[in-house]
Amino acid sequence: SIVIPNSVDGSQFFPKSLSGKEAECFVFACMASIRESKGIGDLLCAAQLLKGRGLKIKIRIGGSGPDLVRYMKFCEDNNLDEVVEWAGRISRSDAPNFYREADAFVLPSHHESFGMVFVEAMASGLPIVATKCGGPEGIVTPESGVLVNVGDVAGLANAMEKVIYSLGNYSPRVIREQFERRYSTSVVLERIREVLLSVIPPSRRAHSRA
């Protein structure tokens, strides 16, 4: 079989400019349906671990879903309100800014067939922390982020900490270039064109050109 990924309009997403000013805390963006299958509970538990290590982080979670109230209560009960920020549903027009305001992207899903948010994060030049749950394994490379096992909260926290302390090893330019080579609209359309031409008989191709 031939797998052709979805494309993302790269003109809407681009890496943020670096001001050179040291930020007060490291910001992780997360965008997903707020439900157990997206690993949001694992992410909140990892946030607990990172807070316990004294790391200054903010996790901005965009989206809504059936488990939102339960997870908000978890944050309240475990004093995570200063670490976790619930951004609500993010519109497509607001998504580029949502990524651009972050330093990295994290989504520890339990299963993903693909994952457009990972590609959008790449288009924004963000390093990614994700799980080995299907889709991300074909998207995230050592140059663009870290993959951990599904449900491994300690591993997730360690991966997030690794990205915080090694952020300088992840080049927004290189991550963006990976996106352009693999998921930009022009590249995906060309792959579709090549597949279509491979199954059209030469005689039909000539007829079409005529």
Tab-separated table of C-alpha atoms in Angstrom:
chain	number	residue	atom	x	y	z
A	1	SER	CA	0.000	0.000	0.000
A	2	ILE	CA	1.018	3.603	-0.527
A	3	VAL	CA	0.380	5.999	2.324
A	4	ILE	CA	0.029	9.689	1.548
A	5	PRO	CA	-0.335	11.935	4.623
A	6	ASN	CA	-2.667	14.858	5.070
A	7	SER	CA	-1.183	18.225	4.259
A	8	VAL	CA	-1.091	21.467	6.218
A	9	ASP	CA	-1.088	24.974	4.770
A	10	GLY	CA	2.361	26.043	5.891
A	11	SER	CA	1.649	29.708	5.182
A	12	GLN	CA	-0.549	29.797	8.289
A	13	PHE	CA	2.066	28.322	10.644
A	14	PHE	CA	5.641	29.442	11.191
A	15	PRO	CA	8.195	29.472	14.022
A	16	LYS	CA	8.073	32.331	16.483
A	17	SER	CA	10.842	34.884	16.489
A	18	LEU	CA	13.238	34.590	19.389
A	19	SER	CA	13.503	37.798	21.404
A	20	GLY	CA	16.557	36.690	23.388
A	21	LYS	CA	14.735	37.479	26.629
A	22	GLU	CA	14.651	34.600	29.095
A	23	ALA	CA	11.064	33.504	29.766
A	24	GLU	CA	9.714	33.097	33.287
A	25	CYS	CA	8.644	29.517	32.566
A	26	PHE	CA	8.756	26.898	29.831
A	27	VAL	CA	5.455	26.629	27.958
A	28	PHE	CA	4.119	23.368	26.535
A	29	ALA	CA	1.167	23.558	24.162
A	30	CYS	CA	-1.318	20.706	23.922
A	31	MET	CA	-4.336	20.642	21.634
A	32	ALA	CA	-6.810	17.763	21.657
A	33	SER	CA	-10.255	16.554	22.525
A	34	ILE	CA	-10.296	16.450	26.318
A	35	ARG	CA	-10.825	12.745	26.885
A	36	GLU	CA	-8.984	9.798	28.376
A	37	SER	CA	-7.915	8.364	25.001
A	38	LYS	CA	-5.840	11.499	24.340
A	39	GLY	CA	-3.752	10.828	27.441
A	40	ILE	CA	-4.734	14.068	29.144
A	41	GLY	CA	-4.815	12.295	32.525
A	42	ASP	CA	-1.263	11.045	31.925
A	43	LEU	CA	-0.195	14.589	31.044
A	44	LEU	CA	-1.644	15.989	34.280
A	45	CYS	CA	0.133	13.312	36.325
A	46	ALA	CA	3.385	14.149	34.519
A	47	ALA	CA	2.762	17.812	35.362
A	48	GLN	CA	2.593	16.791	39.036
A	49	LEU	CA	5.972	15.106	38.776
A	50	LEU	CA	7.572	18.074	37.034
A	51	LYS	CA	6.146	20.497	39.559
A	52	GLY	CA	7.567	18.309	42.335
A	53	ARG	CA	10.988	18.606	40.691
A	54	GLY	CA	10.768	22.372	40.968
A	55	LEU	CA	10.553	23.011	37.217
A	56	LYS	CA	8.845	26.232	36.170
A	57	ILE	CA	6.466	25.125	33.448
A	58	LYS	CA	3.092	26.010	32.010
A	59	ILE	CA	0.973	23.509	30.096
A	60	ARG	CA	-1.647	25.233	27.939
A	61	ILE	CA	-4.307	22.761	26.879
A	62	GLY	CA	-6.594	23.773	24.041
A	63	GLY	CA	-9.785	21.880	23.333
A	64	SER	CA	-12.993	20.669	24.922
A	65	GLY	CA	-14.470	17.266	25.571
A	66	PRO	CA	-16.394	14.964	27.891
A	67	ASP	CA	-13.667	14.721	30.545
A	68	LEU	CA	-12.873	18.430	30.840
A	69	VAL	CA	-14.718	19.026	34.117
A	70	ARG	CA	-13.179	15.928	35.716
A	71	TYR	CA	-9.661	16.948	34.747
A	72	MET	CA	-10.204	20.532	35.881
A	73	LYS	CA	-11.287	19.161	39.267
A	74	PHE	CA	-8.139	16.999	39.352
A	75	CYS	CA	-6.015	20.110	38.816
A	76	GLU	CA	-7.871	21.966	41.548
A	77	ASP	CA	-7.503	19.096	44.023
A	78	ASN	CA	-3.787	18.675	43.290
A	79	ASN	CA	-2.773	22.339	43.220
A	80	LEU	CA	-1.980	22.304	39.511
A	81	ASP	CA	-3.917	25.427	38.586
A	82	GLU	CA	-0.718	27.485	38.379
A	83	VAL	CA	0.818	24.880	36.054
A	84	VAL	CA	-2.095	23.854	33.820
A	85	GLU	CA	-4.040	26.426	31.825
A	86	TRP	CA	-7.271	25.399	30.092
A	87	ALA	CA	-7.491	27.463	26.915
A	88	GLY	CA	-10.838	26.137	25.702
A	89	ARG	CA	-11.657	25.356	22.103
A	90	ILE	CA	-9.084	26.849	19.720
A	91	SER	CA	-10.430	28.051	16.371
A	92	ARG	CA	-8.492	27.339	13.193
A	93	SER	CA	-7.700	31.043	12.850
A	94	ASP	CA	-6.328	31.168	16.416
A	95	ALA	CA	-4.339	27.916	16.179
A	96	PRO	CA	-1.155	29.439	14.658
A	97	ASN	CA	-0.824	31.894	17.547
A	98	PHE	CA	-1.556	29.130	20.067
A	99	TYR	CA	1.447	27.167	18.811
A	100	ARG	CA	3.628	30.239	18.414
A	101	GLU	CA	3.202	31.202	22.082
A	102	ALA	CA	4.678	27.852	23.194
A	103	ASP	CA	8.191	26.455	23.474
A	104	ALA	CA	7.229	22.826	22.723
A	105	PHE	CA	4.204	20.639	21.984
A	106	VAL	CA	3.033	17.615	23.979
A	107	LEU	CA	0.222	15.109	23.435
A	108	PRO	CA	0.498	11.632	25.032
A	109	SER	CA	-2.362	9.961	23.124
A	110	HIS	CA	-3.224	6.308	23.707
A	111	HIS	CA	-3.804	5.833	19.967
A	112	GLU	CA	-3.604	8.025	16.865
A	113	SER	CA	-4.045	7.073	13.227
A	114	PHE	CA	-2.168	10.208	12.157
A	115	GLY	CA	-2.322	13.436	14.182
A	116	MET	CA	-2.670	16.772	12.405
A	117	VAL	CA	-1.690	18.667	15.555
A	118	PHE	CA	1.782	17.116	15.443
A	119	VAL	CA	2.244	18.320	11.873
A	120	GLU	CA	0.993	21.794	12.776
A	121	ALA	CA	3.462	21.874	15.662
A	122	MET	CA	6.253	20.927	13.241
A	123	ALA	CA	5.160	23.686	10.863
A	124	SER	CA	5.486	26.033	13.848
A	125	GLY	CA	9.039	24.821	14.531
A	126	LEU	CA	8.171	23.249	17.895
A	127	PRO	CA	9.864	20.157	19.336
A	128	ILE	CA	7.289	17.457	20.139
A	129	VAL	CA	6.748	15.025	22.986
A	130	ALA	CA	4.400	12.233	21.910
A	131	THR	CA	3.706	8.551	22.429
A	132	LYS	CA	4.376	5.429	20.401
A	133	CYS	CA	0.698	5.059	19.598
A	134	GLY	CA	0.618	4.799	15.812
A	135	GLY	CA	0.578	8.096	13.932
A	136	PRO	CA	3.287	9.967	15.867
A	137	GLU	CA	5.797	7.188	15.194
A	138	GLY	CA	5.752	8.129	11.518
A	139	ILE	CA	5.893	11.861	12.223
A	140	VAL	CA	8.301	12.535	15.103
A	141	THR	CA	12.021	12.059	14.457
A	142	PRO	CA	14.995	12.473	16.836
A	143	GLU	CA	15.485	15.925	15.304
A	144	SER	CA	11.920	16.998	16.013
A	145	GLY	CA	11.156	15.479	19.397
A	146	VAL	CA	10.849	12.509	21.744
A	147	LEU	CA	8.562	9.459	21.755
A	148	VAL	CA	7.605	7.575	24.923
A	149	ASN	CA	5.530	4.490	25.638
A	150	VAL	CA	1.781	4.857	26.013
A	151	GLY	CA	0.721	5.294	29.630
A	152	ASP	CA	4.288	5.769	30.917
A	153	VAL	CA	3.789	8.831	33.118
A	154	ALA	CA	7.348	8.848	34.483
A	155	GLY	CA	8.737	8.460	30.961
A	156	LEU	CA	6.515	11.303	29.768
A	157	ALA	CA	7.735	13.593	32.552
A	158	ASN	CA	11.351	12.660	31.800
A	159	ALA	CA	10.858	13.367	28.094
A	160	MET	CA	9.310	16.759	28.835
A	161	GLU	CA	12.197	17.576	31.168
A	162	LYS	CA	14.665	16.476	28.501
A	163	VAL	CA	13.106	18.868	25.986
A	164	ILE	CA	13.218	21.711	28.523
A	165	TYR	CA	16.937	21.286	29.217
A	166	SER	CA	17.939	20.474	25.639
A	167	LEU	CA	15.736	22.967	23.806
A	168	GLY	CA	18.810	24.437	22.132
A	169	ASN	CA	19.409	21.077	20.425
A	170	TYR	CA	16.095	21.360	18.577
A	171	SER	CA	16.345	23.770	15.686
A	172	PRO	CA	13.037	25.433	14.710
A	173	ARG	CA	14.472	25.794	11.214
A	174	VAL	CA	15.266	22.069	10.907
A	175	ILE	CA	11.864	21.073	12.298
A	176	ARG	CA	10.139	23.442	9.883
A	177	GLU	CA	12.194	22.051	6.988
A	178	GLN	CA	11.084	18.518	7.905
A	179	PHE	CA	7.499	19.707	7.706
A	180	GLU	CA	8.045	21.328	4.310
A	181	ARG	CA	9.681	18.197	2.871
A	182	ARG	CA	7.008	15.817	4.135
A	183	TYR	CA	3.692	17.565	4.801
A	184	SER	CA	3.477	20.842	2.909
A	185	THR	CA	0.551	21.128	0.501
A	186	SER	CA	2.756	21.253	-2.595
A	187	VAL	CA	4.653	18.089	-1.606
A	188	VAL	CA	1.522	16.093	-0.764
A	189	LEU	CA	-0.220	17.164	-3.977
A	190	GLU	CA	2.809	16.088	-6.003
A	191	ARG	CA	2.751	12.664	-4.324
A	192	ILE	CA	-0.932	12.303	-5.164
A	193	ARG	CA	-0.178	13.300	-8.766
A	194	GLU	CA	2.605	10.702	-9.005
A	195	VAL	CA	0.340	7.938	-7.716
A	196	LEU	CA	-2.453	8.875	-10.125
A	197	LEU	CA	-0.058	8.935	-13.076
A	198	SER	CA	1.298	5.519	-12.078
A	199	VAL	CA	-2.136	3.909	-12.441
A	200	ILE	CA	-3.282	5.736	-15.578
A	201	PRO	CA	-2.351	3.856	-18.780
A	202	PRO	CA	0.055	5.797	-21.035
A	203	SER	CA	-2.562	5.957	-23.779
A	204	ARG	CA	-5.023	7.641	-21.427
A	205	ARG	CA	-2.329	10.081	-20.286
A	206	ALA	CA	-1.720	11.168	-23.874
A	207	HIS	CA	-5.454	11.540	-24.427
A	208	SER	CA	-5.752	13.683	-21.301
A	209	ARG	CA	-2.946	15.985	-22.437
A	210	ALA	CA	-4.619	16.349	-25.827
